[in-house]
PDB file of C-alpha atoms and ligand atoms in Angstrom:
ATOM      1  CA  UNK A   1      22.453  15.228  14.280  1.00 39.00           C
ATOM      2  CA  UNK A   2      19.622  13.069  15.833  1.00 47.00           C
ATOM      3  CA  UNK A   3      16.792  14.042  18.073  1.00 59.00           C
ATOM      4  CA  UNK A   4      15.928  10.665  19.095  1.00 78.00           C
ATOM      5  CA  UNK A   5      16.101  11.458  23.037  1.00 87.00           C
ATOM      6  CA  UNK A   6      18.659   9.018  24.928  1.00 91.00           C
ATOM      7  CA  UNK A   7      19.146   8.381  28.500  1.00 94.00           C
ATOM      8  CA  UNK A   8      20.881  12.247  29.514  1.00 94.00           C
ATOM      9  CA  UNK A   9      18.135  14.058  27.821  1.00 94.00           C
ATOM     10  CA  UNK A  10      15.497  12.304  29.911  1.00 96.00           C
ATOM     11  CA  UNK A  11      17.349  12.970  32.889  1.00 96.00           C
ATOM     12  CA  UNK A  12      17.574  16.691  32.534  1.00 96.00           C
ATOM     13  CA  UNK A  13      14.123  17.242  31.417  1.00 96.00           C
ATOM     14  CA  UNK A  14      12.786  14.743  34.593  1.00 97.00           C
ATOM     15  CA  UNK A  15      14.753  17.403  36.464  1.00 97.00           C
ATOM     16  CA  UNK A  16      13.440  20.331  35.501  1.00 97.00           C
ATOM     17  CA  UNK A  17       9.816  18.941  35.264  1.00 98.00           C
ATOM     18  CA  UNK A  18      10.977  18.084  39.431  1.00 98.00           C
ATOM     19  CA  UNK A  19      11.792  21.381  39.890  1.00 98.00           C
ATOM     20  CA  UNK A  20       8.943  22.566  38.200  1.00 98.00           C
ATOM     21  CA  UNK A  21       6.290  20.368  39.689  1.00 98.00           C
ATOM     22  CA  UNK A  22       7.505  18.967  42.426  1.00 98.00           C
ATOM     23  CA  UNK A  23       5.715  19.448  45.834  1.00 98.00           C
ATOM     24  CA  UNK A  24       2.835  21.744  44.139  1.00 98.00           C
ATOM     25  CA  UNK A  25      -0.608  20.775  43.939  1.00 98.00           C
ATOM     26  CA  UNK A  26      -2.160  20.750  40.239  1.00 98.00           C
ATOM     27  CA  UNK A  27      -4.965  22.882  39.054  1.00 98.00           C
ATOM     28  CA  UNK A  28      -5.751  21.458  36.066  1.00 97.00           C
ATOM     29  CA  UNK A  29      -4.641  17.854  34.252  1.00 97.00           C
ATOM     30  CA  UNK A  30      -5.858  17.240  30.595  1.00 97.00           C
ATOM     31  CA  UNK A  31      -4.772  13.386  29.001  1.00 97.00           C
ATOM     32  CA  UNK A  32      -5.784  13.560  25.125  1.00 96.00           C
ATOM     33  CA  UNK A  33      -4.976   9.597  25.136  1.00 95.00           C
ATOM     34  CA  UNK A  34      -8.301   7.901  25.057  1.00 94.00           C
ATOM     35  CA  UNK A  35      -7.740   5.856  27.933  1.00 95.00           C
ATOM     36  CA  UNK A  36      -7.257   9.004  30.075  1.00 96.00           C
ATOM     37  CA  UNK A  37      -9.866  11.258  28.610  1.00 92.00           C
ATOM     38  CA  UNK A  38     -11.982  10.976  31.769  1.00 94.00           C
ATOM     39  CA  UNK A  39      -8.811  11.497  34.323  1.00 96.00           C
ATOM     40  CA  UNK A  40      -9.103  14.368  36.232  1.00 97.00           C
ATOM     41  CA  UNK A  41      -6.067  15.074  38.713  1.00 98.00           C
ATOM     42  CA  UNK A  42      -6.814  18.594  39.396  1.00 98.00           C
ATOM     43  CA  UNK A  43      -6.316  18.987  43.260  1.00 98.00           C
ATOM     44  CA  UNK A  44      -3.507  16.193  43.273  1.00 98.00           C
ATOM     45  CA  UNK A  45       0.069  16.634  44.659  1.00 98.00           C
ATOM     46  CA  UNK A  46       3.151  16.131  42.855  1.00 98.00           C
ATOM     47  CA  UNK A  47       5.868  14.359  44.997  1.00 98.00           C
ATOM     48  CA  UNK A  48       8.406  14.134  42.367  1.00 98.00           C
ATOM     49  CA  UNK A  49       9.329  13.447  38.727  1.00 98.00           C
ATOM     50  CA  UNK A  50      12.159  11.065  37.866  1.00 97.00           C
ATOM     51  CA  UNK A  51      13.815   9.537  34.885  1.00 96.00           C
ATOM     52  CA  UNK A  52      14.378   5.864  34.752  1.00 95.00           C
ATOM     53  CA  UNK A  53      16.789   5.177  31.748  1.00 93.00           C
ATOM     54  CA  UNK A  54      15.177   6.386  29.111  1.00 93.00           C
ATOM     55  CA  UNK A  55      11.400   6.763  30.717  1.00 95.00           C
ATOM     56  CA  UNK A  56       9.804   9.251  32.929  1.00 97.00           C
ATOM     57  CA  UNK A  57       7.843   8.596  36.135  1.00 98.00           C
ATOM     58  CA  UNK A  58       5.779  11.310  37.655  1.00 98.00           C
ATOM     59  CA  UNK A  59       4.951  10.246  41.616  1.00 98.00           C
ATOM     60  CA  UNK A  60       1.210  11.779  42.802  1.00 98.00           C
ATOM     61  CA  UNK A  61       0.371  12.222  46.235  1.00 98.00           C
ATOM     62  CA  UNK A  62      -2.926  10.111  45.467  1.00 97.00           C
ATOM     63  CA  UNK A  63      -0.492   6.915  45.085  1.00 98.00           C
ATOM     64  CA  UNK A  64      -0.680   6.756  41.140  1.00 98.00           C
ATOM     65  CA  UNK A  65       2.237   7.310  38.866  1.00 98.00           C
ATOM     66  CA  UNK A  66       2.561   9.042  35.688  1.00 98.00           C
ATOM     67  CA  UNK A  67       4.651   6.978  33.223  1.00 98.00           C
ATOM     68  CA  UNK A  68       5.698   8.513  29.947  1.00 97.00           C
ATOM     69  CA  UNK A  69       8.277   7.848  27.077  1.00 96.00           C
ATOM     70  CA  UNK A  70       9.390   9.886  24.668  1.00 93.00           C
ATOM     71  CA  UNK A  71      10.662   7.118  22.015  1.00 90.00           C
ATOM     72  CA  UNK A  72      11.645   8.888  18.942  1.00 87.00           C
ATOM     73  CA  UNK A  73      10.453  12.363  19.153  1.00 89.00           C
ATOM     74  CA  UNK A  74       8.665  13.005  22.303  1.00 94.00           C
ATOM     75  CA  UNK A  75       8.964  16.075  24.834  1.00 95.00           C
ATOM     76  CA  UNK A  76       7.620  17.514  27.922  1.00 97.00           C
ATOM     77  CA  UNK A  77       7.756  21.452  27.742  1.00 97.00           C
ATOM     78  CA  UNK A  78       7.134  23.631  30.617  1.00 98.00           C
ATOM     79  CA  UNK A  79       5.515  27.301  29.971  1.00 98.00           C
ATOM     80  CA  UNK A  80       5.539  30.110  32.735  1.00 97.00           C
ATOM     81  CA  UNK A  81       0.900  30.099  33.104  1.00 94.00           C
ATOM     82  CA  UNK A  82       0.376  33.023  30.951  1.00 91.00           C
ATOM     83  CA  UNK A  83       2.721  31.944  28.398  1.00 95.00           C
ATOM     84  CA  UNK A  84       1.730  30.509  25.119  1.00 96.00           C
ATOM     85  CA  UNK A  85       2.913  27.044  24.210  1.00 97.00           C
ATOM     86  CA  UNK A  86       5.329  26.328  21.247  1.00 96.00           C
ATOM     87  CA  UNK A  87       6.206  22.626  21.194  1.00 95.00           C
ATOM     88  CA  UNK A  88       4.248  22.092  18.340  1.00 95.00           C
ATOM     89  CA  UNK A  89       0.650  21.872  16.645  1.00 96.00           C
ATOM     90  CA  UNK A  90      -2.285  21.076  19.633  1.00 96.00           C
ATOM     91  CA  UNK A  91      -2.943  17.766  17.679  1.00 96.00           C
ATOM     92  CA  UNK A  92       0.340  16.678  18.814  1.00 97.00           C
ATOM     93  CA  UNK A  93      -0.584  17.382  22.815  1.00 97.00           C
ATOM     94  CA  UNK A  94      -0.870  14.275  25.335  1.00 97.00           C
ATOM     95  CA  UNK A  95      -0.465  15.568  28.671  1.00 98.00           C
ATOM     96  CA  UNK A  96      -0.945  18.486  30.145  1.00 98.00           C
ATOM     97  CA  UNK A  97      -0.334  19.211  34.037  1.00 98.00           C
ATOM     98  CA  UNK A  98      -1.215  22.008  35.083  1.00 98.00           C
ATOM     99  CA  UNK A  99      -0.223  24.231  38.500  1.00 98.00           C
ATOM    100  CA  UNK A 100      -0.683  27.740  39.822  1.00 97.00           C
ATOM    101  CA  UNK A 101       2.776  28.865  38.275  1.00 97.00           C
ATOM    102  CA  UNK A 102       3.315  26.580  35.453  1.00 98.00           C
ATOM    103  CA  UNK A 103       1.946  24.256  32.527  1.00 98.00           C
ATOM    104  CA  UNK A 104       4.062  21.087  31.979  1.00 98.00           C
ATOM    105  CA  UNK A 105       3.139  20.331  28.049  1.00 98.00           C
ATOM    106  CA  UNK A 106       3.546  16.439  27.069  1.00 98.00           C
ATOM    107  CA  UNK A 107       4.293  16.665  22.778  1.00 97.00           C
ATOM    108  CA  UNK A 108       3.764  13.066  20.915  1.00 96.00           C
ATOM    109  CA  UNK A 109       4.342  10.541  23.607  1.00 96.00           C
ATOM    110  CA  UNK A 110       3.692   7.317  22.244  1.00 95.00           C
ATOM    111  CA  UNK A 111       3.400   6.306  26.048  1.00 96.00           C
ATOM    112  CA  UNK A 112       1.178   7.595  28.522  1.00 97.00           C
ATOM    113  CA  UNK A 113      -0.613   5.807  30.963  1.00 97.00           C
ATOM    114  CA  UNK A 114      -1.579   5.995  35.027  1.00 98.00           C
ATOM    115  CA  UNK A 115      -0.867   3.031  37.176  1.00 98.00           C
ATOM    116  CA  UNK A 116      -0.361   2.720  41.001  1.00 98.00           C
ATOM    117  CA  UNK A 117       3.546   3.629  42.131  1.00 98.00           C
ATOM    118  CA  UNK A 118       3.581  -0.025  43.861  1.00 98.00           C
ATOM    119  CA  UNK A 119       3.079  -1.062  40.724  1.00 98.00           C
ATOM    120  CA  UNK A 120       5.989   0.519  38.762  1.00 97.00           C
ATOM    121  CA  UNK A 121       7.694  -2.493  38.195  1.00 97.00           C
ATOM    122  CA  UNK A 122       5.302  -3.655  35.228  1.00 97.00           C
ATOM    123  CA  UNK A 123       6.652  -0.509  33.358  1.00 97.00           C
ATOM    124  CA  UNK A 124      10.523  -0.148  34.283  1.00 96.00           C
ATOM    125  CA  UNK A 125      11.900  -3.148  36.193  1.00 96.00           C
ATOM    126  CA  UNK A 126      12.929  -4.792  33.158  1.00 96.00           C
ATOM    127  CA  UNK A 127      15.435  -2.336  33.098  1.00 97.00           C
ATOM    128  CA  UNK A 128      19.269  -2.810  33.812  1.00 97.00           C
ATOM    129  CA  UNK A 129      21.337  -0.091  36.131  1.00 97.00           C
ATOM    130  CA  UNK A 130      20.571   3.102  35.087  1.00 96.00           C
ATOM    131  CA  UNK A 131      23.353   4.964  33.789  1.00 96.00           C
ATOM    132  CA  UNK A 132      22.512   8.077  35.553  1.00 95.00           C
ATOM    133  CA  UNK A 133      20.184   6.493  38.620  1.00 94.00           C
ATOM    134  CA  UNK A 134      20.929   6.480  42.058  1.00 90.00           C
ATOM    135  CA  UNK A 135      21.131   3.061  40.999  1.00 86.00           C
ATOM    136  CA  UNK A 136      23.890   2.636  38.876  1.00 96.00           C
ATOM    137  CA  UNK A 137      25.578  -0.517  39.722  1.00 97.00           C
ATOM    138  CA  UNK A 138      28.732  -1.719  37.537  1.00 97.00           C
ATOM    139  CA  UNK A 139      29.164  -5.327  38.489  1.00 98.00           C
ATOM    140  CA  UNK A 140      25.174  -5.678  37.706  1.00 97.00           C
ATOM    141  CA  UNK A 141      25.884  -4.071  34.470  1.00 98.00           C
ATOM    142  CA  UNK A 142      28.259  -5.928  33.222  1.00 97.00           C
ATOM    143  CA  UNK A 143      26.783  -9.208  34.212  1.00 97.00           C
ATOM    144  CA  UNK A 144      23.405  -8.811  32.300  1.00 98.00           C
ATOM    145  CA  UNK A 145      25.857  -7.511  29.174  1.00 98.00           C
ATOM    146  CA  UNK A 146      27.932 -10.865  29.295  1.00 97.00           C
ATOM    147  CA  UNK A 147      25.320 -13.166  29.799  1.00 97.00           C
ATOM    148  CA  UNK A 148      24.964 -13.095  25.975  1.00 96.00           C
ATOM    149  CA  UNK A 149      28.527 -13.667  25.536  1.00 96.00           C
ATOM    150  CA  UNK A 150      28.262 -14.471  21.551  1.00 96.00           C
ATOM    151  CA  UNK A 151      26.108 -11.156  21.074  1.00 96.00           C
ATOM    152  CA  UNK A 152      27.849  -8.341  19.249  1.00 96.00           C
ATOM    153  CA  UNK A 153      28.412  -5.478  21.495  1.00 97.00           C
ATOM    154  CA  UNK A 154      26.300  -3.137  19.324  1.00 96.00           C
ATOM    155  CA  UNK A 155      23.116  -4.745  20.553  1.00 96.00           C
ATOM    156  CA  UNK A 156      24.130  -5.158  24.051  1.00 97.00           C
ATOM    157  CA  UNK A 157      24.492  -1.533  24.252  1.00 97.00           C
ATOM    158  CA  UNK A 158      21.679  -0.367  22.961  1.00 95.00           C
ATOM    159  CA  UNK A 159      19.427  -3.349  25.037  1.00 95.00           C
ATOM    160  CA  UNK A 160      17.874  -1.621  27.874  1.00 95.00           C
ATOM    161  CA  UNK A 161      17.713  -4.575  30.097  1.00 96.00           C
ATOM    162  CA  UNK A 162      21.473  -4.110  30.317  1.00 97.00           C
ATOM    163  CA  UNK A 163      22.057  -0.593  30.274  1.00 96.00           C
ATOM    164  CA  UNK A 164      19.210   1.794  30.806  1.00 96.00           C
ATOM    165  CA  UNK A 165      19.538   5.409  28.967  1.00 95.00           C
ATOM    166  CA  UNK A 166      21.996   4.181  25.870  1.00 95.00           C
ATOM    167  CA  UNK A 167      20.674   5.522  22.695  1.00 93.00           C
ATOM    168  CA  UNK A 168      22.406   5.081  19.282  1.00 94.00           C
ATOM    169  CA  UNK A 169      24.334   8.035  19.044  1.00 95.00           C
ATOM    170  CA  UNK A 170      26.276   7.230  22.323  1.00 96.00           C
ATOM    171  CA  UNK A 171      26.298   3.722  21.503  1.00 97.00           C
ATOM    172  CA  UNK A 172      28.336   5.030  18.119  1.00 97.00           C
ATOM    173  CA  UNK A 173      30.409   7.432  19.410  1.00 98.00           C
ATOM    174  CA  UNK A 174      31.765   5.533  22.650  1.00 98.00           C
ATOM    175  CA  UNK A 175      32.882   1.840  20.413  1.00 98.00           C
ATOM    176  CA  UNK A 176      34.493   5.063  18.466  1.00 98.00           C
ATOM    177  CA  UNK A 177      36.453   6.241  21.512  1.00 98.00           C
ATOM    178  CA  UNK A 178      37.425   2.559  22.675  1.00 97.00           C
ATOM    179  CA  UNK A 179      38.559   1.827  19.476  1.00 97.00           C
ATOM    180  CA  UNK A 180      35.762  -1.407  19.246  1.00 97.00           C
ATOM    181  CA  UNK A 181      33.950  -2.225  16.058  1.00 97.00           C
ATOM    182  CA  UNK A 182      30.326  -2.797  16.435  1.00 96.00           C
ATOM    183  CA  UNK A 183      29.701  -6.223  15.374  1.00 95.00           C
ATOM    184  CA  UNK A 184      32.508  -7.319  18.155  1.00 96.00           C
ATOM    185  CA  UNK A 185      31.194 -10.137  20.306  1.00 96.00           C
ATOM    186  CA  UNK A 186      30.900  -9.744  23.685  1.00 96.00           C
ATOM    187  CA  UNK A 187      32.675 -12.661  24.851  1.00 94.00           C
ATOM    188  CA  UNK A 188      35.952 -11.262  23.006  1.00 82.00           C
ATOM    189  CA  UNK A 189      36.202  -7.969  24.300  1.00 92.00           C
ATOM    190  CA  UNK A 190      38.876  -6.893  26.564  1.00 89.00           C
ATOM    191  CA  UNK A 191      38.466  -3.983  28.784  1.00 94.00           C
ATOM    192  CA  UNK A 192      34.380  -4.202  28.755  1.00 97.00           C
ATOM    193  CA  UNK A 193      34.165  -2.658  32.147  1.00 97.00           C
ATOM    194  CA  UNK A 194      36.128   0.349  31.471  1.00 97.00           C
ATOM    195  CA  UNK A 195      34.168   0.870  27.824  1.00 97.00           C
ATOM    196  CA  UNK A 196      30.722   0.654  30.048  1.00 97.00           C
ATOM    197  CA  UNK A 197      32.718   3.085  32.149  1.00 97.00           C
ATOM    198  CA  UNK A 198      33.707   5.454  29.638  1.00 97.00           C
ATOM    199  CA  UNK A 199      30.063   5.270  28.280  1.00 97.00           C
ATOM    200  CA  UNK A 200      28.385   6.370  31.909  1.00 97.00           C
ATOM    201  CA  UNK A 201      30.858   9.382  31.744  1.00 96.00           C
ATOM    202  CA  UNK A 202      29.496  10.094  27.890  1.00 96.00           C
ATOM    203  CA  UNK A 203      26.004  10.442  29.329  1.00 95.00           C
ATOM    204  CA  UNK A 204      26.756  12.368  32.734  1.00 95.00           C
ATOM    205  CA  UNK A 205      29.434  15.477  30.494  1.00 95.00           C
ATOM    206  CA  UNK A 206      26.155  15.754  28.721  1.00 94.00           C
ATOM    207  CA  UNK A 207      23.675  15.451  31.133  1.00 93.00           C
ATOM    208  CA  UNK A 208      23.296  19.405  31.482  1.00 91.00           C
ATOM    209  CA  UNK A 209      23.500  20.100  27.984  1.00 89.00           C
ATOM    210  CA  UNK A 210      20.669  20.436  25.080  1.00 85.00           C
ATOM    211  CA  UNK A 211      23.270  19.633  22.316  1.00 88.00           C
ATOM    212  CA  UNK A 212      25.402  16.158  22.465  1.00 91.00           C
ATOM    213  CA  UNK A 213      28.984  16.539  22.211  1.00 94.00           C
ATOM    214  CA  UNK A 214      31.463  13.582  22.385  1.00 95.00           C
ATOM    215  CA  UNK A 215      34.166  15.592  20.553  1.00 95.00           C
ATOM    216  CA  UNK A 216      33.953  18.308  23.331  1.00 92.00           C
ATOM    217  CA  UNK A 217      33.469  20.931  20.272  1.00 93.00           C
ATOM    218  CA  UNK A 218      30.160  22.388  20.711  1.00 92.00           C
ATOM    219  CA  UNK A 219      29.590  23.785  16.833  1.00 93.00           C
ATOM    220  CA  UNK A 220      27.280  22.451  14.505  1.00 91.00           C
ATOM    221  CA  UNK A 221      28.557  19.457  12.421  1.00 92.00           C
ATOM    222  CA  UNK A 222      31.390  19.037  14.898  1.00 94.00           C
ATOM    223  CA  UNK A 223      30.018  17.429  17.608  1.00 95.00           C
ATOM    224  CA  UNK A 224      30.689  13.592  16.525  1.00 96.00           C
ATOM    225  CA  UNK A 225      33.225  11.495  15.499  1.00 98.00           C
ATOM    226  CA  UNK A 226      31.277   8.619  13.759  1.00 98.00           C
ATOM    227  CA  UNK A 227      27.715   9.357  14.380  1.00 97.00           C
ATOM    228  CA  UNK A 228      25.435  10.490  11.448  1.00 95.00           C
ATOM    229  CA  UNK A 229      29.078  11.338   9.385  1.00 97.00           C
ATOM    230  CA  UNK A 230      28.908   8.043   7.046  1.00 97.00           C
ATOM    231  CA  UNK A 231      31.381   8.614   4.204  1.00 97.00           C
ATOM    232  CA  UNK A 232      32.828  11.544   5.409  1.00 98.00           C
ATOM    233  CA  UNK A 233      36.429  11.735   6.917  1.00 98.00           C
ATOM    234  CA  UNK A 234      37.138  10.275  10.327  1.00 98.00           C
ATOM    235  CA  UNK A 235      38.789  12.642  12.428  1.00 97.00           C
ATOM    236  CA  UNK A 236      40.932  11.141  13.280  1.00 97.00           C
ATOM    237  CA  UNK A 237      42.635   8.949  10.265  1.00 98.00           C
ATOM    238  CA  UNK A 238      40.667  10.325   7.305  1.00 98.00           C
ATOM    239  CA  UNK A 239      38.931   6.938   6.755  1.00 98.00           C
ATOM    240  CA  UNK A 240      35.584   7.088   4.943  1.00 98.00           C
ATOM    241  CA  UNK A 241      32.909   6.608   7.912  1.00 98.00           C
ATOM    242  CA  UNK A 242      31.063   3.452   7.386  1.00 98.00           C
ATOM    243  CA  UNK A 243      27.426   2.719   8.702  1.00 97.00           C
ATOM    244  CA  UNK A 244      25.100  -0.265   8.469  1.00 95.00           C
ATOM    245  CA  UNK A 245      22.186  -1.304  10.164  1.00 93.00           C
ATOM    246  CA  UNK A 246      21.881  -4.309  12.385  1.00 88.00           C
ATOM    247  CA  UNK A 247      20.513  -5.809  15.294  1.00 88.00           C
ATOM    248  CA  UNK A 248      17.445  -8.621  15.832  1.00 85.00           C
ATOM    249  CA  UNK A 249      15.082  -9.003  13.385  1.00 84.00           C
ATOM    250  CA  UNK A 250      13.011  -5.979  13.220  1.00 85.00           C
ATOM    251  CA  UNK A 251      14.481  -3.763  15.623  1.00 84.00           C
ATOM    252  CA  UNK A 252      17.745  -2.937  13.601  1.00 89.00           C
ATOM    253  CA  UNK A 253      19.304   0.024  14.662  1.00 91.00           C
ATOM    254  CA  UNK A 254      22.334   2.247  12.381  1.00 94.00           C
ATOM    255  CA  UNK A 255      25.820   1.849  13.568  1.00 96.00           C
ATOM    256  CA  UNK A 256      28.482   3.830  12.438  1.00 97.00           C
ATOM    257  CA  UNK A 257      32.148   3.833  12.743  1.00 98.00           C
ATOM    258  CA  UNK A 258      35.472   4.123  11.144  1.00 98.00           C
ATOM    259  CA  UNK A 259      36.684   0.754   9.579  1.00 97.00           C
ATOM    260  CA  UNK A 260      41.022   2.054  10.767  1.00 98.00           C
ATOM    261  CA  UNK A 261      39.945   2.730  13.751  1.00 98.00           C
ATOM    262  CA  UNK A 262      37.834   0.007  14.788  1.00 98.00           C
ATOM    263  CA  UNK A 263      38.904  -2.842  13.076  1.00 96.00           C
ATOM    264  CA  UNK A 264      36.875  -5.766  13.010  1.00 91.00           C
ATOM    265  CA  UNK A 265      38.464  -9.043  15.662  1.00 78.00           C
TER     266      UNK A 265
HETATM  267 ZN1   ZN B   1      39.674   6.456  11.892  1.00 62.16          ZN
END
């Protein structure tokens, strides 16, 4: 299946770089992003790391923030000091934060950049509830989703002004599970509240997890109903899995999904 990190795979690696970081002082920071290359935060506290849908926020004690985003194949890795580090060639290193236990290990983030926590806004508060934030608000959600009523619910998903952490696999496998084909507008979509519902659940049964499963079945190839299966059987009717690719111009994103189940309205 995809790698492409989505909202619950933030979240659990925000938490474990908090549990690894938080409250220590770092010992050593390295930035291979040329804007960086001179920033030294050796000596620096860590209050806390956090996810915000689908981005991560590292909070200094020096009143800076760390922003990150993994995008398509990002990581953060942490290694135990004396351990060596795996994540991939050096050439593919960003960040490195150091402490006197551990080394957090940033792999190919297309985002990294310092700015003052006041200031966190500019990078995140574009962003609808998060789907896993203390934030989460329903009623919010589902107004920023309708005020496009003629937009197909595909796109609303996956915009993260509406919904922050939705990827494409969950946005996939949920209009699956409610039965909704992707191109369905908006506007003509009963029970939208309890599909956005259904979708938050998705995200927090995986949330601990380093595999996806919507199916609940945990074995490779088994772990979707629609997602990343096109032509093959659909679980649950034996219709050939059908996937396109749609969205605005230029940021068209592969849908998939079973033409018996979800029936176009
Ligand atoms: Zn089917």
């Amino acid at each position: 299946m995809g790698v492409v990190p989505e909202g619950d795979t933030v979240w659990r690696s925000c938490q474990q770089l908090n549990h690894a970081l938080g409250g220590q002082e770092l010992t050593r920071s390295e930035f291979r992003v040329p804007t960086l290359a001179t920033t030294d935060l050796a000596g620096v506290g860590v209050r806390e790391v956090v996810s915000r849908g689908k981005h991560q926020l590292f909070r200094f004690t020096n009143g800076f923030t760390l922003h990150t985003h993994f995008r398509m194949e990002g990581t953060w890795r942490i290694y135990a000091r004396e351990r060596a580090w795996s994540g991939g060639p050096d050439f593919q290193i960003r960040a490195v934060l150091g402490t006197a236990e551990v080394n957090a290990v940033g792999y190919r983030l297309p985002v990294v950049e310092l700015l003052p926590t006041v200031e966190e806004d500019t990078v995140v508060g574009h962003l609808g509830p998060d789907l896993l934030g203390p934030d989460w608000d329903l009623d919010e959600a589902l107004r920023r989703i309708t005020s496009d009523p003629e937009r197909t619910i595909g796109e609303a998903l996956l915009d993260q002004r509406n919904l922050a952490g939705m990827g494409t696999f969950y946005r996939s496998e949920l209009l699956f599970l409610q039965g909704v084909h992707p191109r369905t507008p908006v506007s003509g979509l009963p029970g939208l509240a309890r599909l956005v519902l259904r979708g938050r659940q998705l995200l927090l049964a995986n949330r601990w997890r380093t595999e996806q499963t919507t199916t609940g079945d945990l074995r490779a190839g088994r772990r979707t109903y629609v997602f990343e299966r096109p032509q093959q059987p659909c679980r649950r009717c034996g219709t050939a899995i059908r996937t396109e690719e749609f969205g605005p111009l230029g940021q068209e994103r592969r849908s998939y999904w079973c033409p018996s189940c979800q029936p176009a309205r």
